[in-house]
Tab-separated table of C-alpha atoms in Angstrom:
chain	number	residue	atom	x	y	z
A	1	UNK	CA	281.932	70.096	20.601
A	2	UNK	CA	284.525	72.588	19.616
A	3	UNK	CA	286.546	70.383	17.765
A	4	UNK	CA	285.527	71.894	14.325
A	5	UNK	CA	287.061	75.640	15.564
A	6	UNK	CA	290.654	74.551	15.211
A	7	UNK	CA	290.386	71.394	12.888
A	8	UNK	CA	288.745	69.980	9.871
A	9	UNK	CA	286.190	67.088	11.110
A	10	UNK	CA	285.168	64.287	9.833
A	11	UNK	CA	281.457	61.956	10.078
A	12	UNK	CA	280.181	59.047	8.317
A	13	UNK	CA	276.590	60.114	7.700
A	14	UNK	CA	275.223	57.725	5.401
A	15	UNK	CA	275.780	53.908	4.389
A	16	UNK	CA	274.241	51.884	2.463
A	17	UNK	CA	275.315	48.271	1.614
A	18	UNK	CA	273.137	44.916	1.837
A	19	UNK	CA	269.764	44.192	1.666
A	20	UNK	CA	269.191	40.582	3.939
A	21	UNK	CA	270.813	39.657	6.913
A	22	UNK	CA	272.342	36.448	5.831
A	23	UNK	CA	273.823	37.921	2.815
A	24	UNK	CA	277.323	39.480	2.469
A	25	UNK	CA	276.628	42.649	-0.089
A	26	UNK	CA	278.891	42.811	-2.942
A	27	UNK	CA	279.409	46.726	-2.973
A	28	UNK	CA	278.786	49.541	-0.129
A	29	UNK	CA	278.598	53.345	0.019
A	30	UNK	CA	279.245	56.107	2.634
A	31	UNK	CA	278.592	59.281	2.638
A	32	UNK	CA	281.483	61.291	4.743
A	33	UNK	CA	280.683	64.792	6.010
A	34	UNK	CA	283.772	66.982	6.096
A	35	UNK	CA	283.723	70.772	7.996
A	36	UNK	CA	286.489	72.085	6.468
A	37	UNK	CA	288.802	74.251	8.316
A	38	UNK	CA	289.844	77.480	6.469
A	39	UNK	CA	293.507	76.048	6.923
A	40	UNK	CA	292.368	73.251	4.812
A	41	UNK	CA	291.128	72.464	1.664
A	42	UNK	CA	289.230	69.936	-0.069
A	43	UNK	CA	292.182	68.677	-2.200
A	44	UNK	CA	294.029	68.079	1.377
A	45	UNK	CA	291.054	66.269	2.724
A	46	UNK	CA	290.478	64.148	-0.123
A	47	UNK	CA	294.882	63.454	-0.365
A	48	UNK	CA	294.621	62.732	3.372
A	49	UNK	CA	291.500	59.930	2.878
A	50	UNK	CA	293.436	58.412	0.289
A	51	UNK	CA	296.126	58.103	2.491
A	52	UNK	CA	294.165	56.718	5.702
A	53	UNK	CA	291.787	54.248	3.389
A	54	UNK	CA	294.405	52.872	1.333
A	55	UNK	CA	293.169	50.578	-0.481
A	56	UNK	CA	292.890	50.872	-4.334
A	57	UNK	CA	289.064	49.219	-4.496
A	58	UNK	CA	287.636	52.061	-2.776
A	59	UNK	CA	286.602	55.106	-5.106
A	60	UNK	CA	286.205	58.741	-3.588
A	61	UNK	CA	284.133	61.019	-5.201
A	62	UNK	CA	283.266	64.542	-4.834
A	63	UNK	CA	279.656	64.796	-3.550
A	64	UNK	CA	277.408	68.146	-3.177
A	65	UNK	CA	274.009	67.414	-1.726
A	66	UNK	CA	272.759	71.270	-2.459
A	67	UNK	CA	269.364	70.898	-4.821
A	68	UNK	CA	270.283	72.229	-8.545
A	69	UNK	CA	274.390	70.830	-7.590
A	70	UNK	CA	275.770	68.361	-10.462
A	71	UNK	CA	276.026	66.421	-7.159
A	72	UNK	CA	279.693	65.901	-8.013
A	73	UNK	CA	281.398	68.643	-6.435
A	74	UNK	CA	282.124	69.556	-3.069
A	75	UNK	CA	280.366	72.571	-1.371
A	76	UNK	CA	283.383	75.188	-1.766
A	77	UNK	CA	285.349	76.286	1.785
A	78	UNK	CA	283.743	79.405	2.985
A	79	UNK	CA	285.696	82.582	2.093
A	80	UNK	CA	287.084	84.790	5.209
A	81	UNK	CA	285.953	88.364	5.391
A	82	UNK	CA	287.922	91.505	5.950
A	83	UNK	CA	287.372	92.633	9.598
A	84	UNK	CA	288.972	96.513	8.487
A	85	UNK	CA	285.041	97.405	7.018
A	86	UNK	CA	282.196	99.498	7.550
A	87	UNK	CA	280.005	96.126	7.949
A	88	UNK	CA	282.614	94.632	10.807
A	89	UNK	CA	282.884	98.031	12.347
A	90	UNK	CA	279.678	98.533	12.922
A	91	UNK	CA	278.550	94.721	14.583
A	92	UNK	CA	281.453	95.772	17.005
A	93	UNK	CA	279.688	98.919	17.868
A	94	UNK	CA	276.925	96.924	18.463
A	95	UNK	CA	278.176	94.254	20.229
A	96	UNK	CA	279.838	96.814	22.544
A	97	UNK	CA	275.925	98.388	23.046
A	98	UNK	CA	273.850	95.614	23.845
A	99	UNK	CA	276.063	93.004	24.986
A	100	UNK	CA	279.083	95.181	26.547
A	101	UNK	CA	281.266	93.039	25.738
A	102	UNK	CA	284.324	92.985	23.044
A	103	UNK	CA	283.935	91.652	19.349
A	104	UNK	CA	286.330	88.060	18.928
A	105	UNK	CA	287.020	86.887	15.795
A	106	UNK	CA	286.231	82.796	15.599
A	107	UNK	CA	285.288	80.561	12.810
A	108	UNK	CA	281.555	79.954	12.351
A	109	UNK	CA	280.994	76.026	12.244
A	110	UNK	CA	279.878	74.957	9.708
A	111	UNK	CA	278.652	76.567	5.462
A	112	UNK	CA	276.220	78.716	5.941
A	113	UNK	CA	273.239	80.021	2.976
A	114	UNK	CA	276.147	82.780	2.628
A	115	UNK	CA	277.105	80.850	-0.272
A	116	UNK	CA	274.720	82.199	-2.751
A	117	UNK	CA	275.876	85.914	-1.851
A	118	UNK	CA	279.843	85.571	-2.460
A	119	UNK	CA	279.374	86.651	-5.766
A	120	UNK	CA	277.612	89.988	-4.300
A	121	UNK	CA	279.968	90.885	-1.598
A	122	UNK	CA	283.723	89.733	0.013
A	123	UNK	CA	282.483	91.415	3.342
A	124	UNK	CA	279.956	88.485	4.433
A	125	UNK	CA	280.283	88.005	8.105
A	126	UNK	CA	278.343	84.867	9.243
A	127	UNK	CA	277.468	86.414	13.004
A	128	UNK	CA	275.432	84.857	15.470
A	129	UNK	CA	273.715	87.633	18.320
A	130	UNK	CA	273.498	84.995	20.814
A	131	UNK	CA	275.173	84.126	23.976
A	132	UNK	CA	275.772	80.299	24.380
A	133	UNK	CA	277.829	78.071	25.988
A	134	UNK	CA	279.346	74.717	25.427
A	135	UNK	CA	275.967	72.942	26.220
A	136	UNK	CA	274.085	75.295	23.877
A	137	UNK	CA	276.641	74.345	21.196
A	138	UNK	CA	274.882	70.972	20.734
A	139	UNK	CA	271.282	71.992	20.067
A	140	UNK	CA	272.186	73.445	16.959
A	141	UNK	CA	270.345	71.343	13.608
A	142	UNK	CA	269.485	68.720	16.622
A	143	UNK	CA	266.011	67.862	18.352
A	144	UNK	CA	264.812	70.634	20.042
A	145	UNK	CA	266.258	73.161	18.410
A	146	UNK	CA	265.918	76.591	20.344
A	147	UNK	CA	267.256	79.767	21.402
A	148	UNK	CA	266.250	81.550	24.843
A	149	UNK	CA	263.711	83.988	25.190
A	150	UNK	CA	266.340	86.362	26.543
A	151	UNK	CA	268.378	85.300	23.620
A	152	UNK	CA	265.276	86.131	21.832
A	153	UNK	CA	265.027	89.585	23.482
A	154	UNK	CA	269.011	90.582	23.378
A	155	UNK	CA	269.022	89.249	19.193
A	156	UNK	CA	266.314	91.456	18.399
A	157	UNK	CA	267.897	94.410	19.893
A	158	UNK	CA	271.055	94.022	18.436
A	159	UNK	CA	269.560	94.195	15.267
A	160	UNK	CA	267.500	97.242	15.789
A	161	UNK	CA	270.755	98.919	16.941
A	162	UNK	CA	272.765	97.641	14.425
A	163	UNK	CA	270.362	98.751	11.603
A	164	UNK	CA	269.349	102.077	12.981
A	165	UNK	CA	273.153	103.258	13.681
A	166	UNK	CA	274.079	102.263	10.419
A	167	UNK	CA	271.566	103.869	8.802
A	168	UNK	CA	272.199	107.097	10.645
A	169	UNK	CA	276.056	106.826	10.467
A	170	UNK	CA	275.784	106.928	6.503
A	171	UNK	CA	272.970	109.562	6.313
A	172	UNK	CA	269.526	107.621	6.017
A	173	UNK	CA	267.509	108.071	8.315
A	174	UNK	CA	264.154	106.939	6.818
C-alpha cells in the first residue's frame, strides 16, 4: 500500500488480445500504469521496460489517456513545490490549529488535476486534510469510496482556518 512513497510502481491495467477460445491471437496489447516517483522519470521507466521485456517484437509506446491528449505522450511527473512559501507556511499553521500536530513532507500518490495549474503557479501543494491510516489508504478511487464524518468535520475546519488566517495575515478581511 505504500509502495508508491519510495518507488516508482508498476500495473498492467488493460489487455486485449484474442477473440475465441480455441484460437491463438496473432497480436496483443497492454496497457501498463506507471506512478512515477519524483526520483524517476519516464525516460528511466521506459529504458528499464526495455530492459526487463527484451524482446525486439514488442513495441512501447507513450500513452496519455487524458481527453484532448494526442494520446501519445505520457502524463508529465508532477513538479515538487517549494516548502519556504507563504502557501506552505500557512497549511502548517493550520495543521498545527486543528490537528495539533506537525506538518511532514511526503509524496502525494499518484497525478493529481494540479496539472492544468503548473503553468499558473510553482507553489502547488497537493494536501490532503484527512487523517488515515494504512487501511484507509486502499479506499481511495476503489468501491466505496469515503471519508469519515469526523474527517468530514476536521476537513472543513481546516479550511475555514486556513482561508480566514490567510486572508487576515495579508490584509483582507472581507
Amino acid at each position: 500500500k505504500t509502495a508508491a512513497l519510495v518507488r516508482t510502481t508498476t500495473a498492467v491495467t488493460v489487455v486485449n488480445a484474442g477473440e475465441k477460445i480455441n484460437a491463438i491471437p496473432g497480436s496483443a496489447t497492454a496497457l501498463i500504469n506507471h506512478r512515477i516517483h519524483p526520483l524517476d522519470s519516464p525516460e528511466t521507466i521506459l529504458r528499464y521496460n526495455r530492459k526487463v521485456i527484451n524482446d525486439p517484437r514488442v513495441k512501447l509506446t507513450r500513452y496519455n489517456s487524458y481527453p484532448g491528449s494526442d494520446r501519445t505522450n505520457y502524463t508529465p511527473v508532477s513538479p515538487v513545490s517549494d516548502t519556504d512559501t507563504l502557501g506552505f507556511r500557512a497549511i502548517q499553521s493550520a495543521v498545527a490549529r486543528v490537528f495539533h500536530a506537525p506538518t511532514t513532507i511526503m509524496i502525494m500518490i499518484g497525478n493529481t488535476d494540479t496539472r492544468h495549474y503548473w503553468r499558473l503557479s510553482s507553489n502547488i501543494y497537493r494536501f490532503s486534510a484527512i487523517e488515515i491510516d494504512l487501511e484507509d489508504v486502499g479506499m481511495f478511487h476503489g468501491v466505496n469510496e469515503r471519508i469519515s464524518t469526523t474527517n468530514l468535520l476536521k476537513l472543513t475546519t481546516f479550511y475555514e482556518d486556513l482561508v480566514e488566517s490567510t486572508c487576515f495575515r495579508i490584509g483582507n478581511t472581507a
